[in-house]
Amino acid sequence: MTSTNKGKSSRLEFAKLNELKNGYPVFSLFDGTYLSTTSGLEEIHHTFIKHNQLTERFSALADHELFTIGETGFGAGLNFLYCWQHFNEQAPDSARLHFISAEKNPISPQDWQRALALFPSLKELSEQLTSSYISASIGHQHLCFAEGRIKLTLLMGDMLDTLSHLDGKVDAWFLNGFRPSRNTAMWQPELFKTIAGKSRLHTTYTASTSDRTVSNSLAEAGFSVEQACCFDPKREVIKGTLAKLPGAEVNHPIWFQPPALSSSRSKTAIVIGGGIAGTSTAHTLARRGWQVTLLEQREDLAMAASGNPQGILYAKLSANQTPLSQFIVQGYCYSINLLKQLSDDSTELWQQSGVIQMAINAKIEQRQKELASVFPEDLLSFHDSDELSRIAGIPVDHSGLYFPAAGWVKPAELCKNLASHPNITIKSRTTIESLKRESDTWTVEAVESHNRQPLRFSADIVVVACATASKNLDQLSHLPLKNIRGQITEVEVTSASKQLKTTVCGEGYVAPADNDRHTFGATFDFNSQSEEVIDAEHQQNIVMQQQWNPHFLEAAGGADTKIIGGKAGFRSTTPDYLPVVGAIIDRLQFMDDFAMLRKNTRHTFNQPPAYLNGLYVNAGHGSRGMITGPLSGEVLAAMICGETSPIPDSLIDAMNPARFLIRDMSRNRI
Ligand SMILES: Cc1cc2nc3c(=O)[nH]c(=O)nc-3n(C[C@H](O)[C@H](O)[C@H](O)COP(=O)(O)OP(=O)(O)OC[C@H]3O[C@@H](n4cnc5c(N)ncnc54)[C@H](O)[C@@H]3O)c2cc1C
Ligand SMILES: C[S@@+](CC[C@H](N)C(=O)[O-])C[C@H]1O[C@@H](n2cnc3c(N)ncnc32)[C@H](O)[C@@H]1O
């Protein structure tokens, strides 16, 4: 998806809800109804639940076991909502459901509300779904509900493309996508081959058609085909199982082939680093039933980069669908969904203030207009300065982009909330010095940070999330992580500055008041390795506001703006600005096995890389850890547990920690 979609619009055409026929929606794209006009949810139960034996399969799930459903055609999401409800009724409390659904023509938010209003029994779940879904943008959108028990991955775009990039396997398929005679482009033999490649032996399916060409294609792809009765007695559907596995699927180039799954059953993990990357990873592993020890060298969690008072959900996008831009959109949607899920009346982890990105010169303005033409409006829109001033509550002199769903986060509160799971044990003031693999176990050698008393910890797996310090560990020394110093400035609010309603970014940023202070960010220093807060950088932060946001600075006191605090830290960056997320290879063995890369990048290698089994990294989040950290944790946990990934295979490769080693070997640099 990364390369083929480059330059294409991310915007998808909405399906149009034409009319309501006997109360049920009829959509114009294929002149097909989303559901039978008479039966509604009973038809879903009959066709997809009963014929896939889901009642029995859900209730037989073990503790924390995951069941994965794949669907062709999300439509109004009724199948998903009904399945979620049925899973709640049938599955053990700790079992989990991952519902993956492909959709090319989503319903507009207004039509969606109208359609879902016809199903009052699903009201509570529909509200959760529609309030979390952000935009009809090409790519994956991964959403979690019910404390991670229910996950939805939407594959937005043509399913012949999106499904082929799915990284993982499905237990049951719901094949619906309007009548084959009306939608021949979808019901292609290629689709069923792809589906077979994403199935396990005996994965079941139901197709809402008995069309002969569909039956033949399913049989050719290795599925058994059986006619089954339909809810509407005049029609038939087909069902079956994958009877023969196709040849091994190749999702990744050989040097990115993932490690074999660990056979360990004790599910113990050590996560090193108590910032957003470490706590997100610990949290999502804990939700999967892992016992996690979270080690942090400082007195408390989130005291390094993740310790700023306000972190902006700042999505810097590109009109071309580069891997970085794709990951930012997906991370943005995921972080917002997570923040909504974790917040309740007593927990304020963020404010959904919206974010303005001002066009501070003509080139940026041009780029922003391009972005507004390719991304959907509920993600971002372009406005003149009058409209932005109205949104901000304080005059803004520039035109720019507005991201209505974004806002600012309280990073330390978020990290502590993520780490407050009963399966997580936090050991702060613990500095890790080295790692050792002994038989099937990793041993972590550490010292107490304040008195250097030696400590040892062991577990099945280790995830290193120490930002740039990750490369101080011998096994990760090949990671090209680099520190870029930055400082934020906290200023006292005034009655006038309190009028700021949204986060405003230009060169530098300011967030609405929190605890009687605003955060001004942030400086960049590529040379200094000091964490000392310095006056000169406070002045730089003030000058950036003066230059780009003068009305706000005036409201905050102008020349008398009162500085009441500040914090300096490091952004940990990689050469391509994507984080490093994944399993760690055995460096020396890898350089030996892939030595031919130096001579011939087209050489055919037969062996996948040797890994340091059970060692992983989540680092390099640069200046956008609030957007990339949580989704990276989720990607890593899915990889560790052998689950279907929330992101496409191409993005998994784009973040592979070995990519720089491969690049350098291919260019004969090492
Ligand atoms: C000035 C500034 C402003 C920023 N503004 C924003 C913003 O507005 N929005 C945004 O999204 N991002 C922003 N960022 C970036 C964001 O803060 C980072 O991307 C994010 O915090 C990185 O999280 P992390 O968990 O990878 O690293 P960190 O938060 O740095 O966590 C790494 C942890 O590992 C621990 N550690 C290191 N070595 C060891 C060891 N040997 N043993 C034990 N523990 C160890 C450290 O103590 C630390 O707690 C900003 C960064 C800076 C510096
Ligand atoms: C019958 S509806 C699905 C109903 C849906 N499962 C529900 O629960 O509401 C079929 C869906 O398939 C989608 N679709 C059709 N062809 C597609 C394609 N090639 N790629 C992705 N989605 C497609 C349509 O846009 C439509 O939303």
PDB file of C-alpha atoms and ligand atoms in Angstrom, residues 272-278 295-298 304-306 308 311-312 430-432 465-467 469 486-488 509 522 569-571 621-627, ligand 1:
ATOM      1  CA  ILE A 272      12.484  -0.888  30.168  1.00  0.00           C
ATOM      2  CA  GLY A 273      11.597   2.812  30.106  1.00  0.00           C
ATOM      3  CA  GLY A 274       8.666   4.591  31.752  1.00  0.00           C
ATOM      4  CA  GLY A 275       7.815   7.099  28.995  1.00  0.00           C
ATOM      5  CA  ILE A 276       4.899   6.953  26.573  1.00  0.00           C
ATOM      6  CA  ALA A 277       6.528   4.156  24.509  1.00  0.00           C
ATOM      7  CA  GLY A 278       7.232   1.914  27.518  1.00  0.00           C
ATOM      8  CA  LEU A 295      11.693  -0.657  34.922  1.00  0.00           C
ATOM      9  CA  GLU A 296      12.544   3.053  35.006  1.00  0.00           C
ATOM     10  CA  GLN A 297      15.794   4.698  36.067  1.00  0.00           C
ATOM     11  CA  ARG A 298      14.267   7.943  37.384  1.00  0.00           C
ATOM     12  CA  ALA A 304      12.158  12.461  30.644  1.00  0.00           C
ATOM     13  CA  ALA A 305      10.668  13.544  27.265  1.00  0.00           C
ATOM     14  CA  SER A 306       7.228  12.250  28.254  1.00  0.00           C
ATOM     15  CA  ASN A 308       6.125  17.862  29.627  1.00  0.00           C
ATOM     16  CA  GLY A 311       1.907  17.485  24.686  1.00  0.00           C
ATOM     17  CA  ILE A 312       0.206  18.407  21.437  1.00  0.00           C
ATOM     18  CA  THR A 430      16.267   1.128  38.516  1.00  0.00           C
ATOM     19  CA  THR A 431      18.954   1.665  35.895  1.00  0.00           C
ATOM     20  CA  ILE A 432      19.437  -1.130  33.398  1.00  0.00           C
ATOM     21  CA  ALA A 465      11.744   1.653  25.316  1.00  0.00           C
ATOM     22  CA  CYS A 466      14.562   3.910  26.519  1.00  0.00           C
ATOM     23  CA  ALA A 467      14.466   6.426  23.639  1.00  0.00           C
ATOM     24  CA  ALA A 469      19.539   5.386  25.508  1.00  0.00           C
ATOM     25  CA  GLY A 486      14.195  20.909  23.222  1.00  0.00           C
ATOM     26  CA  GLN A 487      12.804  23.145  25.938  1.00  0.00           C
ATOM     27  CA  ILE A 488       9.269  24.220  26.782  1.00  0.00           C
ATOM     28  CA  TYR A 509       3.023  26.154  19.794  1.00  0.00           C
ATOM     29  CA  ALA A 522       9.490  24.266  21.853  1.00  0.00           C
ATOM     30  CA  GLY A 569      14.492  17.117  27.295  1.00  0.00           C
ATOM     31  CA  PHE A 570      15.392  15.143  24.197  1.00  0.00           C
ATOM     32  CA  ARG A 571      13.470  14.056  21.166  1.00  0.00           C
ATOM     33  CA  HIS A 621       9.413   8.774  18.471  1.00  0.00           C
ATOM     34  CA  GLY A 622      10.991  12.139  17.658  1.00  0.00           C
ATOM     35  CA  SER A 623       8.697  15.095  18.271  1.00  0.00           C
ATOM     36  CA  ARG A 624       5.428  13.190  17.999  1.00  0.00           C
ATOM     37  CA  GLY A 625       5.472  10.472  20.660  1.00  0.00           C
ATOM     38  CA  MET A 626       1.903  11.268  21.765  1.00  0.00           C
ATOM     39  CA  ILE A 627       0.753  10.167  18.306  1.00  0.00           C
TER      40      ILE A 627
HETATM   41  C1  LIG B   1      10.672  19.946  24.296  1.00  0.00           C
HETATM   42  C2  LIG B   1       9.886  18.830  23.738  1.00  0.00           C
HETATM   43  C3  LIG B   1       8.585  19.068  23.321  1.00  0.00           C
HETATM   44  C4  LIG B   1       7.817  18.041  22.779  1.00  0.00           C
HETATM   45  N1  LIG B   1       6.520  18.295  22.395  1.00  0.00           N
HETATM   46  C5  LIG B   1       5.768  17.262  21.919  1.00  0.00           C
HETATM   47  C6  LIG B   1       4.415  17.458  21.587  1.00  0.00           C
HETATM   48  O1  LIG B   1       3.877  18.540  21.708  1.00  0.00           O
HETATM   49  N2  LIG B   1       3.714  16.400  21.095  1.00  0.00           N
HETATM   50  C7  LIG B   1       4.278  15.162  20.953  1.00  0.00           C
HETATM   51  O2  LIG B   1       3.611  14.223  20.495  1.00  0.00           O
HETATM   52  N3  LIG B   1       5.553  14.952  21.283  1.00  0.00           N
HETATM   53  C8  LIG B   1       6.310  15.975  21.759  1.00  0.00           C
HETATM   54  N4  LIG B   1       7.611  15.753  22.085  1.00  0.00           N
HETATM   55  C9  LIG B   1       8.162  14.418  21.837  1.00  0.00           C
HETATM   56  C10 LIG B   1       7.715  13.430  22.892  1.00  0.00           C
HETATM   57  O3  LIG B   1       7.901  13.986  24.149  1.00  0.00           O
HETATM   58  C11 LIG B   1       8.514  12.145  22.723  1.00  0.00           C
HETATM   59  O4  LIG B   1       8.369  11.659  21.410  1.00  0.00           O
HETATM   60  C12 LIG B   1       8.055  11.052  23.688  1.00  0.00           C
HETATM   61  O5  LIG B   1       7.955  11.531  24.978  1.00  0.00           O
HETATM   62  C13 LIG B   1       9.041   9.898  23.622  1.00  0.00           C
HETATM   63  O6  LIG B   1       8.630   8.920  24.521  1.00  0.00           O
HETATM   64  P1  LIG B   1       9.566   7.688  24.880  1.00  0.00           P
HETATM   65  O7  LIG B   1       8.836   6.851  25.832  1.00  0.00           O
HETATM   66  O8  LIG B   1      10.085   7.092  23.633  1.00  0.00           O
HETATM   67  O9  LIG B   1      10.838   8.361  25.569  1.00  0.00           O
HETATM   68  P2  LIG B   1      11.002   8.982  27.024  1.00  0.00           P
HETATM   69  O10 LIG B   1       9.784   9.673  27.459  1.00  0.00           O
HETATM   70  O11 LIG B   1      12.250   9.758  26.986  1.00  0.00           O
HETATM   71  O12 LIG B   1      11.152   7.717  27.936  1.00  0.00           O
HETATM   72  C14 LIG B   1      12.318   6.912  27.963  1.00  0.00           C
HETATM   73  C15 LIG B   1      12.484   6.459  29.386  1.00  0.00           C
HETATM   74  O13 LIG B   1      13.526   5.510  29.460  1.00  0.00           O
HETATM   75  C16 LIG B   1      14.200   5.701  30.681  1.00  0.00           C
HETATM   76  N5  LIG B   1      15.538   5.088  30.573  1.00  0.00           N
HETATM   77  C17 LIG B   1      16.535   5.425  29.710  1.00  0.00           C
HETATM   78  N6  LIG B   1      17.593   4.635  29.915  1.00  0.00           N
HETATM   79  C18 LIG B   1      17.277   3.778  30.909  1.00  0.00           C
HETATM   80  C19 LIG B   1      17.959   2.717  31.562  1.00  0.00           C
HETATM   81  N7  LIG B   1      19.203   2.370  31.223  1.00  0.00           N
HETATM   82  N8  LIG B   1      17.338   2.065  32.558  1.00  0.00           N
HETATM   83  C20 LIG B   1      16.061   2.389  32.915  1.00  0.00           C
HETATM   84  N9  LIG B   1      15.377   3.373  32.337  1.00  0.00           N
HETATM   85  C21 LIG B   1      15.966   4.059  31.330  1.00  0.00           C
HETATM   86  C22 LIG B   1      14.254   7.221  30.797  1.00  0.00           C
HETATM   87  O14 LIG B   1      14.516   7.644  32.115  1.00  0.00           O
HETATM   88  C23 LIG B   1      12.874   7.603  30.302  1.00  0.00           C
HETATM   89  O15 LIG B   1      11.933   7.720  31.337  1.00  0.00           O
HETATM   90  C24 LIG B   1       8.395  16.759  22.646  1.00  0.00           C
HETATM   91  C25 LIG B   1       9.685  16.518  23.083  1.00  0.00           C
HETATM   92  C26 LIG B   1      10.429  17.532  23.617  1.00  0.00           C
HETATM   93  C27 LIG B   1      11.822  17.250  24.106  1.00  0.00           C
END
